[in-house]
Amino acid sequence: MIVLGIETSCDETACAIVDDARGIRANVVLSQLDEHRPYGGVVPEVAARAHLHYLDGLIRQALDEARLELGQVDAIAATGGPGLIGGVIVGVMTAKAMAAARGLPFVAVNHLEGHALTARLTDDVPFPYLLLLVSGGHCQLLEVEGVGQYRRLGTTIDDAVGEAFDKTAKLLGLGYPGGPLLEKAAARATNPGRFELPAPMKGRPDCDFSFSGLKTAVRRHVEQLGTLTEADVADLAAAFHHAVGQSLLDRCDRAIKAFKDRHPDGRHLVVAGGVAANKYLRDQLSKLATKRGLTFTAPPLSLCTDNAAMIAWAGLERFRLGQTDGLDFAPRPRWPLDPAAKPMKFAGAKA
Ligand code: KG4
Ligand code: ZN
């Protein structure tokens, strides 16, 4: 079984082909960083136009790399949401057109489910598992019980953790994209204990997150310091990492207890999403998992940030369960993994 997947929900235009033996036959990602850098962030209109411009060529490239013809593909999957709607429409319409022209099944994939199921593509992780989903648009703890079966244990009440990385990087004058630049800056710290920042939500009885206060705390230090030296930036970046790490660990530890209560057979902690590319955080989470007797799984860095292999794989998982979508599927700007979870007033679509 071979599935072609398309990802266009944010600023990566991507096409990939995977098979049911967990093989990645092709995985082409075109990052639009240069298009958005002058604006210091993703501009939805620019992103949608770039997807439209590049997607056809990327699909051709993926088929060539996999040495396949479209006729050898069993289904076409595309991110159907959540995300920047202009881009999602480009990907969905392209996938539908290909499916219609070739008489192939179409699968609309939830982008978050793509991140959530990546560990099954890379490491064959069995259900159920506890998932920490940390990206630019989301920060959630979920019990993954099966394809399409998620139970949210916690979510952000304001900013997503990737958003906090990006905004903090901007405050420190590091530019865009913030996450990787902030990680590099922290590695240059000579006095990582110099600044103390609060670890948001630590000790609270739920499993929720909050990051807007942390960003404000960084801003206060920046204002007090006036002109920032390279050392100031590096030490603040390290303090930020420490605070985020403390917060994530505390929240995850609570979630692990809840997960074990509900799933005594559950053995895995999985991290996914762009922020899962952060080595410091991976390290911290891995230690926590070991301490709690869980196996820790984090996808390789290239499959943490947005890509189409995860969309093709989630599409394949759904397709082999007989779950396909009609060509009347409407792209969804908002699409929670656990529809029963309560909305968070200040997190909007992120929750
Ligand atoms: O999953 P993703 O590629 O896109 C969304 O679905 O949001 O995640 C992008 C986010 C950005 O906020 C980016 O700054 C963050 O992931 N990110 C990182 C790192 N690499 C990407 N954050 C921290 N450390 C990194 N190494
Ligand atoms: Zn993502």
mmCIF file of C-alpha atoms and ligand atoms in Angstrom:
data_model
loop_
_atom_site.group_PDB
_atom_site.id
_atom_site.type_symbol
_atom_site.label_atom_id
_atom_site.label_comp_id
_atom_site.label_asym_id
_atom_site.label_seq_id
_atom_site.Cartn_x
_atom_site.Cartn_y
_atom_site.Cartn_z
ATOM 1 C CA MET A 1 0.000 0.000 0.000
ATOM 2 C CA ILE A 2 1.455 3.357 -1.082
ATOM 3 C CA VAL A 3 0.144 6.789 -0.113
ATOM 4 C CA LEU A 4 1.171 10.205 -1.410
ATOM 5 C CA GLY A 5 0.821 13.062 1.088
ATOM 6 C CA ILE A 6 0.736 16.834 0.733
ATOM 7 C CA GLU A 7 1.408 19.416 3.458
ATOM 8 C CA THR A 8 0.639 23.124 2.963
ATOM 9 C CA SER A 9 -0.833 24.319 6.271
ATOM 10 C CA CYS A 10 1.884 26.781 7.255
ATOM 11 C CA ASP A 11 5.173 27.843 5.635
ATOM 12 C CA GLU A 12 6.492 24.502 4.413
ATOM 13 C CA THR A 13 5.372 23.231 1.016
ATOM 14 C CA ALA A 14 5.879 19.476 1.135
ATOM 15 C CA CYS A 15 5.101 16.232 -0.661
ATOM 16 C CA ALA A 16 6.030 12.707 0.467
ATOM 17 C CA ILE A 17 5.320 9.093 -0.394
ATOM 18 C CA VAL A 18 5.203 6.329 2.225
ATOM 19 C CA ASP A 19 4.313 2.649 2.220
ATOM 20 C CA ASP A 20 2.669 0.338 4.738
ATOM 21 C CA ALA A 21 6.022 -1.256 5.629
ATOM 22 C CA ARG A 22 6.848 2.153 7.196
ATOM 23 C CA GLY A 23 9.109 3.015 4.326
ATOM 24 C CA ILE A 24 9.544 6.645 3.327
ATOM 25 C CA ARG A 25 9.917 6.443 -0.460
ATOM 26 C CA ALA A 26 10.261 10.216 -0.889
ATOM 27 C CA ASN A 27 10.116 13.227 1.420
ATOM 28 C CA VAL A 28 10.479 16.623 -0.223
ATOM 29 C CA VAL A 29 10.171 19.774 1.895
ATOM 30 C CA LEU A 30 10.511 23.289 0.599
ATOM 31 C CA SER A 31 10.783 25.812 3.382
ATOM 32 C CA GLN A 32 9.544 29.305 2.561
ATOM 33 C CA LEU A 33 11.866 30.947 5.094
ATOM 34 C CA ASP A 34 13.316 33.412 2.599
ATOM 35 C CA GLU A 35 9.864 34.574 1.509
ATOM 36 C CA HIS A 36 8.798 35.349 5.092
ATOM 37 C CA ARG A 37 12.065 36.482 6.698
ATOM 38 C CA PRO A 38 11.685 40.166 5.686
ATOM 39 C CA TYR A 39 8.415 40.245 7.679
ATOM 40 C CA GLY A 40 9.769 38.465 10.786
ATOM 41 C CA GLY A 41 7.029 35.828 10.640
ATOM 42 C CA VAL A 42 4.722 33.891 8.347
ATOM 43 C CA VAL A 43 2.465 36.039 6.137
ATOM 44 C CA PRO A 44 -0.582 33.867 5.242
ATOM 45 C CA GLU A 45 -1.169 35.425 1.817
ATOM 46 C CA VAL A 46 2.501 35.064 0.843
ATOM 47 C CA ALA A 47 2.473 31.447 2.081
ATOM 48 C CA ALA A 48 -0.636 30.518 0.070
ATOM 49 C CA ARG A 49 0.793 31.986 -3.136
ATOM 50 C CA ALA A 50 4.125 30.213 -2.609
ATOM 51 C CA HIS A 51 2.345 26.857 -2.052
ATOM 52 C CA LEU A 52 0.473 27.407 -5.313
ATOM 53 C CA HIS A 53 3.708 28.230 -7.108
ATOM 54 C CA TYR A 54 5.816 25.309 -5.852
ATOM 55 C CA LEU A 55 3.469 22.411 -5.115
ATOM 56 C CA ASP A 56 3.157 20.902 -8.634
ATOM 57 C CA GLY A 57 6.929 20.713 -9.027
ATOM 58 C CA LEU A 58 7.369 19.150 -5.587
ATOM 59 C CA ILE A 59 4.829 16.418 -6.338
ATOM 60 C CA ARG A 60 6.686 15.591 -9.543
ATOM 61 C CA GLN A 61 9.982 15.565 -7.640
ATOM 62 C CA ALA A 62 8.596 13.208 -4.948
ATOM 63 C CA LEU A 63 7.279 10.762 -7.579
ATOM 64 C CA ASP A 64 10.627 10.853 -9.395
ATOM 65 C CA GLU A 65 12.579 10.254 -6.177
ATOM 66 C CA ALA A 66 10.341 7.306 -5.327
ATOM 67 C CA ARG A 67 10.597 6.082 -8.944
ATOM 68 C CA LEU A 68 6.835 5.793 -9.077
ATOM 69 C CA GLU A 69 4.079 6.884 -11.414
ATOM 70 C CA LEU A 70 0.907 8.352 -10.004
ATOM 71 C CA GLY A 71 -0.905 5.212 -11.173
ATOM 72 C CA GLN A 72 1.078 3.141 -8.641
ATOM 73 C CA VAL A 73 -0.166 5.188 -5.691
ATOM 74 C CA ASP A 74 -3.156 3.794 -3.738
ATOM 75 C CA ALA A 75 -4.445 6.989 -2.122
ATOM 76 C CA ILE A 76 -3.809 10.740 -1.972
ATOM 77 C CA ALA A 77 -3.691 12.452 1.429
ATOM 78 C CA ALA A 78 -3.480 16.160 2.174
ATOM 79 C CA THR A 79 -3.557 18.279 5.306
ATOM 80 C CA GLY A 80 -7.191 19.343 5.622
ATOM 81 C CA GLY A 81 -6.548 21.635 8.630
ATOM 82 C CA PRO A 82 -5.931 23.149 11.100
ATOM 83 C CA GLY A 83 -3.709 25.852 9.690
ATOM 84 C CA LEU A 84 -3.549 28.954 7.511
ATOM 85 C CA ILE A 85 -6.609 28.422 5.402
ATOM 86 C CA GLY A 86 -5.265 29.773 2.087
ATOM 87 C CA GLY A 87 -2.466 27.220 2.151
ATOM 88 C CA VAL A 88 -4.714 24.386 3.280
ATOM 89 C CA ILE A 89 -7.057 25.102 0.368
ATOM 90 C CA VAL A 90 -4.152 24.887 -2.109
ATOM 91 C CA GLY A 91 -3.102 21.449 -0.786
ATOM 92 C CA VAL A 92 -6.628 20.055 -0.512
ATOM 93 C CA MET A 93 -7.690 21.217 -3.971
ATOM 94 C CA THR A 94 -4.537 19.783 -5.542
ATOM 95 C CA ALA A 95 -5.056 16.435 -3.805
ATOM 96 C CA LYS A 96 -8.718 16.329 -4.778
ATOM 97 C CA ALA A 97 -7.895 17.113 -8.397
ATOM 98 C CA MET A 98 -5.328 14.305 -8.520
ATOM 99 C CA ALA A 99 -7.712 11.892 -6.815
ATOM 100 C CA ALA A 100 -10.549 12.803 -9.182
ATOM 101 C CA ALA A 101 -8.388 12.573 -12.296
ATOM 102 C CA ARG A 102 -7.011 9.149 -11.343
ATOM 103 C CA GLY A 103 -10.042 7.733 -9.555
ATOM 104 C CA LEU A 104 -8.048 7.426 -6.338
ATOM 105 C CA PRO A 105 -9.329 7.700 -2.754
ATOM 106 C CA PHE A 106 -8.743 11.046 -1.010
ATOM 107 C CA VAL A 107 -7.888 11.332 2.687
ATOM 108 C CA ALA A 108 -8.088 14.669 4.514
ATOM 109 C CA VAL A 109 -5.574 14.541 7.345
ATOM 110 C CA ASN A 110 -5.613 16.554 10.548
ATOM 111 C CA HIS A 111 -2.161 18.178 10.663
ATOM 112 C CA LEU A 112 -1.966 17.469 14.398
ATOM 113 C CA GLU A 113 -2.723 13.807 13.795
ATOM 114 C CA GLY A 114 0.197 13.844 11.351
ATOM 115 C CA HIS A 115 2.504 14.955 14.169
ATOM 116 C CA ALA A 116 0.807 12.582 16.622
ATOM 117 C CA LEU A 117 1.266 9.429 14.527
ATOM 118 C CA THR A 118 4.831 10.135 13.326
ATOM 119 C CA ALA A 119 6.266 7.957 16.110
ATOM 120 C CA ARG A 120 4.429 4.983 14.604
ATOM 121 C CA LEU A 121 6.044 5.631 11.219
ATOM 122 C CA THR A 122 9.535 6.002 12.691
ATOM 123 C CA ASP A 123 9.428 3.643 15.692
ATOM 124 C CA ASP A 124 6.295 1.528 15.352
ATOM 125 C CA VAL A 125 5.069 2.743 18.755
ATOM 126 C CA PRO A 126 1.928 0.794 19.786
ATOM 127 C CA PHE A 127 -1.268 2.379 21.143
ATOM 128 C CA PRO A 128 -1.868 3.676 23.759
ATOM 129 C CA TYR A 129 0.821 6.291 24.314
ATOM 130 C CA LEU A 130 1.162 9.628 26.023
ATOM 131 C CA LEU A 131 1.922 12.424 23.580
ATOM 132 C CA LEU A 132 3.419 15.834 24.217
ATOM 133 C CA LEU A 133 2.610 17.832 21.101
ATOM 134 C CA VAL A 134 4.704 20.975 21.008
ATOM 135 C CA SER A 135 4.626 23.151 17.892
ATOM 136 C CA GLY A 136 4.272 26.736 16.774
ATOM 137 C CA GLY A 137 0.504 26.517 16.969
ATOM 138 C CA HIS A 138 -0.105 23.981 19.745
ATOM 139 C CA CYS A 139 1.051 22.775 23.130
ATOM 140 C CA GLN A 140 -0.935 19.800 24.335
ATOM 141 C CA LEU A 141 -0.710 16.574 26.295
ATOM 142 C CA LEU A 142 -2.836 13.831 24.762
ATOM 143 C CA GLU A 143 -3.545 10.193 25.351
ATOM 144 C CA VAL A 144 -3.326 8.564 21.936
ATOM 145 C CA GLU A 145 -5.596 5.529 22.073
ATOM 146 C CA GLY A 146 -5.913 4.813 18.364
ATOM 147 C CA VAL A 147 -6.185 6.444 14.969
ATOM 148 C CA GLY A 148 -8.642 9.300 15.463
ATOM 149 C CA GLN A 149 -8.903 8.550 19.192
ATOM 150 C CA TYR A 150 -7.410 11.238 21.383
ATOM 151 C CA ARG A 151 -8.054 12.374 24.917
ATOM 152 C CA ARG A 152 -6.671 15.774 25.803
ATOM 153 C CA LEU A 153 -5.149 15.942 29.281
ATOM 154 C CA GLY A 154 -3.820 19.472 29.013
ATOM 155 C CA THR A 155 -3.362 22.390 26.645
ATOM 156 C CA THR A 156 -2.065 25.927 26.632
ATOM 157 C CA ILE A 157 -4.266 28.611 28.110
ATOM 158 C CA ASP A 158 -2.550 31.337 26.046
ATOM 159 C CA ASP A 159 0.555 30.952 23.829
ATOM 160 C CA ALA A 160 1.915 27.757 22.282
ATOM 161 C CA VAL A 161 5.440 26.849 23.293
ATOM 162 C CA GLY A 162 6.850 27.297 19.760
ATOM 163 C CA GLU A 163 5.197 30.702 19.670
ATOM 164 C CA ALA A 164 6.972 31.549 22.951
ATOM 165 C CA PHE A 165 10.282 30.498 21.368
ATOM 166 C CA ASP A 166 9.605 32.664 18.318
ATOM 167 C CA LYS A 167 8.475 35.730 20.283
ATOM 168 C CA THR A 168 11.334 35.463 22.774
ATOM 169 C CA ALA A 169 13.851 35.135 19.945
ATOM 170 C CA LYS A 170 12.422 38.320 18.446
ATOM 171 C CA LEU A 171 12.720 40.122 21.800
ATOM 172 C CA LEU A 172 16.371 39.081 21.955
ATOM 173 C CA GLY A 173 16.978 40.313 18.417
ATOM 174 C CA LEU A 174 17.675 36.822 17.103
ATOM 175 C CA GLY A 175 15.348 36.974 14.132
ATOM 176 C CA TYR A 176 13.286 34.313 12.462
ATOM 177 C CA PRO A 177 12.735 31.366 12.737
ATOM 178 C CA GLY A 178 13.097 31.783 16.475
ATOM 179 C CA GLY A 179 13.213 28.241 17.866
ATOM 180 C CA PRO A 180 16.449 26.978 16.309
ATOM 181 C CA LEU A 181 18.162 30.392 16.699
ATOM 182 C CA LEU A 182 17.272 30.545 20.393
ATOM 183 C CA GLU A 183 18.590 27.023 20.864
ATOM 184 C CA LYS A 184 21.903 27.992 19.241
ATOM 185 C CA ALA A 185 22.139 31.139 21.377
ATOM 186 C CA ALA A 186 21.568 29.148 24.586
ATOM 187 C CA ALA A 187 24.437 26.846 23.662
ATOM 188 C CA ARG A 188 26.764 29.891 23.769
ATOM 189 C CA ALA A 189 25.777 30.842 27.353
ATOM 190 C CA THR A 190 28.706 31.343 29.694
ATOM 191 C CA ASN A 191 26.586 31.990 32.784
ATOM 192 C CA PRO A 192 23.337 30.054 32.296
ATOM 193 C CA GLY A 193 22.246 30.594 35.909
ATOM 194 C CA ARG A 194 22.529 34.407 35.730
ATOM 195 C CA PHE A 195 18.847 35.143 35.101
ATOM 196 C CA GLU A 196 15.985 33.540 36.921
ATOM 197 C CA LEU A 197 12.758 33.142 34.999
ATOM 198 C CA PRO A 198 9.490 31.662 36.320
ATOM 199 C CA ALA A 199 8.576 28.099 35.287
ATOM 200 C CA PRO A 200 4.963 28.690 34.247
ATOM 201 C CA MET A 201 2.199 26.555 35.837
ATOM 202 C CA LYS A 202 4.693 24.491 37.850
ATOM 203 C CA GLY A 203 2.922 22.766 40.719
ATOM 204 C CA ARG A 204 -0.609 23.377 39.428
ATOM 205 C CA PRO A 205 -2.950 20.395 39.824
ATOM 206 C CA ASP A 206 -3.957 20.233 36.118
ATOM 207 C CA CYS A 207 -1.823 19.479 33.037
ATOM 208 C CA ASP A 208 -2.254 22.846 31.294
ATOM 209 C CA PHE A 209 0.447 25.190 29.983
ATOM 210 C CA SER A 210 0.954 28.942 29.836
ATOM 211 C CA PHE A 211 3.792 30.810 28.162
ATOM 212 C CA SER A 212 2.745 34.439 27.758
ATOM 213 C CA GLY A 213 4.002 35.363 31.266
ATOM 214 C CA LEU A 214 7.404 33.874 30.536
ATOM 215 C CA LYS A 215 7.727 36.014 27.438
ATOM 216 C CA THR A 216 6.817 39.091 29.513
ATOM 217 C CA ALA A 217 9.442 38.153 32.132
ATOM 218 C CA VAL A 218 12.076 38.018 29.385
ATOM 219 C CA ARG A 219 10.907 41.402 28.112
ATOM 220 C CA ARG A 220 11.397 42.931 31.584
ATOM 221 C CA HIS A 221 14.989 41.731 31.699
ATOM 222 C CA VAL A 222 15.573 43.053 28.187
ATOM 223 C CA GLU A 223 14.183 46.473 29.157
ATOM 224 C CA GLN A 224 16.286 46.579 32.318
ATOM 225 C CA LEU A 225 19.455 45.675 30.468
ATOM 226 C CA GLY A 226 18.987 48.312 27.786
ATOM 227 C CA THR A 227 21.477 47.361 25.096
ATOM 228 C CA LEU A 228 21.998 43.600 24.952
ATOM 229 C CA THR A 229 25.476 42.120 24.647
ATOM 230 C CA GLU A 230 25.951 38.723 23.038
ATOM 231 C CA ALA A 231 26.521 37.273 26.499
ATOM 232 C CA ASP A 232 23.222 38.759 27.767
ATOM 233 C CA VAL A 233 21.355 37.186 24.853
ATOM 234 C CA ALA A 234 22.992 33.795 25.379
ATOM 235 C CA ASP A 235 22.366 33.792 29.149
ATOM 236 C CA LEU A 236 18.746 34.873 28.692
ATOM 237 C CA ALA A 237 18.251 32.178 26.037
ATOM 238 C CA ALA A 238 19.620 29.587 28.471
ATOM 239 C CA ALA A 239 17.344 30.854 31.267
ATOM 240 C CA PHE A 240 14.394 30.642 28.887
ATOM 241 C CA HIS A 241 15.253 27.044 28.021
ATOM 242 C CA HIS A 242 15.556 26.166 31.679
ATOM 243 C CA ALA A 243 12.151 27.693 32.515
ATOM 244 C CA VAL A 244 10.412 26.019 29.556
ATOM 245 C CA GLY A 245 12.042 22.710 30.452
ATOM 246 C CA GLN A 246 10.932 22.955 34.083
ATOM 247 C CA SER A 247 7.388 23.754 33.033
ATOM 248 C CA LEU A 248 7.147 20.971 30.442
ATOM 249 C CA LEU A 249 8.606 18.416 32.842
ATOM 250 C CA ASP A 250 6.225 19.331 35.643
ATOM 251 C CA ARG A 251 3.194 19.197 33.331
ATOM 252 C CA CYS A 252 4.325 15.928 31.723
ATOM 253 C CA ASP A 253 4.962 14.315 35.060
ATOM 254 C CA ARG A 254 1.376 15.004 36.075
ATOM 255 C CA ALA A 255 0.107 13.697 32.769
ATOM 256 C CA ILE A 256 2.181 10.524 33.156
ATOM 257 C CA LYS A 257 0.367 9.791 36.435
ATOM 258 C CA ALA A 258 -3.039 10.300 34.825
ATOM 259 C CA PHE A 259 -2.019 8.251 31.781
ATOM 260 C CA LYS A 260 -0.775 5.344 33.892
ATOM 261 C CA ASP A 261 -3.993 5.353 35.927
ATOM 262 C CA ARG A 262 -6.121 5.044 32.811
ATOM 263 C CA HIS A 263 -3.725 2.843 30.855
ATOM 264 C CA PRO A 264 -1.754 0.503 33.133
ATOM 265 C CA ASP A 265 -0.522 -1.165 29.904
ATOM 266 C CA GLY A 266 0.794 2.128 28.425
ATOM 267 C CA ARG A 267 4.583 2.130 28.097
ATOM 268 C CA HIS A 268 5.498 5.089 25.893
ATOM 269 C CA LEU A 269 6.024 8.825 26.135
ATOM 270 C CA VAL A 270 6.201 10.433 22.698
ATOM 271 C CA VAL A 271 7.104 14.004 21.832
ATOM 272 C CA ALA A 272 6.146 15.537 18.485
ATOM 273 C CA GLY A 273 5.917 18.876 16.668
ATOM 274 C CA GLY A 274 8.520 21.464 15.719
ATOM 275 C CA VAL A 275 9.697 22.168 19.276
ATOM 276 C CA ALA A 276 10.510 18.452 19.643
ATOM 277 C CA ALA A 277 13.542 19.271 17.478
ATOM 278 C CA ASN A 278 15.047 21.021 20.537
ATOM 279 C CA LYS A 279 17.856 18.855 21.893
ATOM 280 C CA TYR A 280 17.813 20.271 25.422
ATOM 281 C CA LEU A 281 14.086 19.591 25.789
ATOM 282 C CA ARG A 282 14.379 16.118 24.245
ATOM 283 C CA ASP A 283 17.088 15.317 26.735
ATOM 284 C CA GLN A 284 15.068 16.496 29.707
ATOM 285 C CA LEU A 285 11.979 14.596 28.598
ATOM 286 C CA SER A 286 13.959 11.455 27.942
ATOM 287 C CA LYS A 287 15.294 11.537 31.519
ATOM 288 C CA LEU A 288 11.800 12.016 32.920
ATOM 289 C CA ALA A 289 10.466 9.061 30.907
ATOM 290 C CA THR A 290 13.263 6.820 32.154
ATOM 291 C CA LYS A 291 12.603 7.899 35.740
ATOM 292 C CA ARG A 292 8.938 6.956 35.337
ATOM 293 C CA GLY A 293 9.608 3.643 33.601
ATOM 294 C CA LEU A 294 8.418 4.733 30.156
ATOM 295 C CA THR A 295 10.141 4.386 26.799
ATOM 296 C CA PHE A 296 10.816 7.778 25.262
ATOM 297 C CA THR A 297 10.345 8.308 21.545
ATOM 298 C CA ALA A 298 11.145 11.463 19.610
ATOM 299 C CA PRO A 299 11.129 11.484 15.802
ATOM 300 C CA PRO A 300 14.329 12.443 13.946
ATOM 301 C CA LEU A 301 14.668 16.225 13.700
ATOM 302 C CA SER A 302 13.531 16.400 10.067
ATOM 303 C CA LEU A 303 10.254 14.672 10.948
ATOM 304 C CA CYS A 304 9.587 16.928 13.978
ATOM 305 C CA THR A 305 9.110 20.119 11.994
ATOM 306 C CA ASP A 306 6.394 20.246 9.349
ATOM 307 C CA ASN A 307 6.754 17.693 6.563
ATOM 308 C CA ALA A 308 4.531 15.606 4.312
ATOM 309 C CA ALA A 309 5.799 12.155 5.354
ATOM 310 C CA MET A 310 3.719 12.519 8.515
ATOM 311 C CA ILE A 311 0.670 13.493 6.442
ATOM 312 C CA ALA A 312 1.138 10.572 4.040
ATOM 313 C CA TRP A 313 1.575 8.226 7.018
ATOM 314 C CA ALA A 314 -1.508 9.474 8.898
ATOM 315 C CA GLY A 315 -3.380 9.206 5.602
ATOM 316 C CA LEU A 316 -2.165 5.624 5.220
ATOM 317 C CA GLU A 317 -3.214 4.719 8.758
ATOM 318 C CA ARG A 318 -6.692 6.082 8.076
ATOM 319 C CA PHE A 319 -6.935 4.612 4.599
ATOM 320 C CA ARG A 320 -6.112 1.081 5.781
ATOM 321 C CA LEU A 321 -8.929 1.386 8.331
ATOM 322 C CA GLY A 322 -11.256 2.302 5.472
ATOM 323 C CA GLN A 323 -11.474 5.958 6.502
ATOM 324 C CA THR A 324 -11.461 8.139 3.390
ATOM 325 C CA ASP A 325 -13.080 11.488 2.636
ATOM 326 C CA GLY A 326 -15.415 12.690 -0.074
ATOM 327 C CA LEU A 327 -14.401 15.301 -2.614
ATOM 328 C CA ASP A 328 -16.820 17.643 -0.826
ATOM 329 C CA PHE A 329 -14.495 17.814 2.206
ATOM 330 C CA ALA A 330 -14.196 21.450 3.326
ATOM 331 C CA PRO A 331 -10.776 22.649 4.598
ATOM 332 C CA ARG A 332 -10.887 23.364 8.327
ATOM 333 C CA PRO A 333 -9.005 26.296 9.920
ATOM 334 C CA ARG A 334 -9.824 24.811 13.341
ATOM 335 C CA TRP A 335 -9.792 21.058 13.968
ATOM 336 C CA PRO A 336 -9.127 19.852 17.528
ATOM 337 C CA LEU A 337 -7.884 16.280 17.997
ATOM 338 C CA ASP A 338 -10.177 15.835 20.978
ATOM 339 C CA PRO A 339 -13.456 17.551 20.079
ATOM 340 C CA ALA A 340 -14.847 16.858 23.562
ATOM 341 C CA ALA A 341 -12.124 18.884 25.320
ATOM 342 C CA LYS A 342 -13.192 22.278 26.577
ATOM 343 C CA PRO A 343 -12.100 25.352 24.593
ATOM 344 C CA MET A 344 -9.620 27.765 26.226
ATOM 345 C CA LYS A 345 -10.752 31.376 26.035
ATOM 346 C CA PHE A 346 -7.335 32.948 25.420
ATOM 347 C CA ALA A 347 -5.804 30.199 23.306
ATOM 348 C CA GLY A 348 -8.472 30.160 20.555
ATOM 349 C CA ALA A 349 -7.796 27.620 17.834
ATOM 350 C CA LYS A 350 -4.528 26.621 19.539
ATOM 351 C CA ALA A 351 -6.395 24.703 22.255
HETATM 352 O O1 KG4 B 1 5.408 21.751 13.871
HETATM 353 P P1 KG4 B 1 5.962 22.987 13.293
HETATM 354 O O2 KG4 B 1 7.025 22.856 12.199
HETATM 355 O O3 KG4 B 1 4.833 23.897 12.734
HETATM 356 C C1 KG4 B 1 3.589 23.981 13.385
HETATM 357 O O4 KG4 B 1 2.735 23.096 13.144
HETATM 358 O O5 KG4 B 1 3.460 24.915 14.227
HETATM 359 O O6 KG4 B 1 6.560 23.843 14.487
HETATM 360 C C2 KG4 B 1 7.165 25.077 14.268
HETATM 361 C C3 KG4 B 1 7.623 25.627 15.597
HETATM 362 C C4 KG4 B 1 8.149 27.060 15.511
HETATM 363 O O7 KG4 B 1 7.561 27.816 16.541
HETATM 364 C C5 KG4 B 1 9.643 26.882 15.695
HETATM 365 O O8 KG4 B 1 10.258 28.013 16.285
HETATM 366 C C6 KG4 B 1 9.701 25.682 16.606
HETATM 367 O O9 KG4 B 1 8.701 24.823 16.123
HETATM 368 N N1 KG4 B 1 11.012 25.025 16.555
HETATM 369 C C7 KG4 B 1 11.841 24.930 17.610
HETATM 370 C C8 KG4 B 1 13.020 24.302 17.137
HETATM 371 N N2 KG4 B 1 12.848 24.019 15.817
HETATM 372 C C9 KG4 B 1 11.614 24.475 15.475
HETATM 373 N N3 KG4 B 1 11.698 25.324 18.879
HETATM 374 C C10 KG4 B 1 12.720 25.092 19.722
HETATM 375 N N4 KG4 B 1 13.876 24.505 19.358
HETATM 376 C C11 KG4 B 1 14.082 24.095 18.088
HETATM 377 N N5 KG4 B 1 15.220 23.521 17.730
HETATM 378 ZN ZN ZN B 2 3.176 21.284 12.608
#
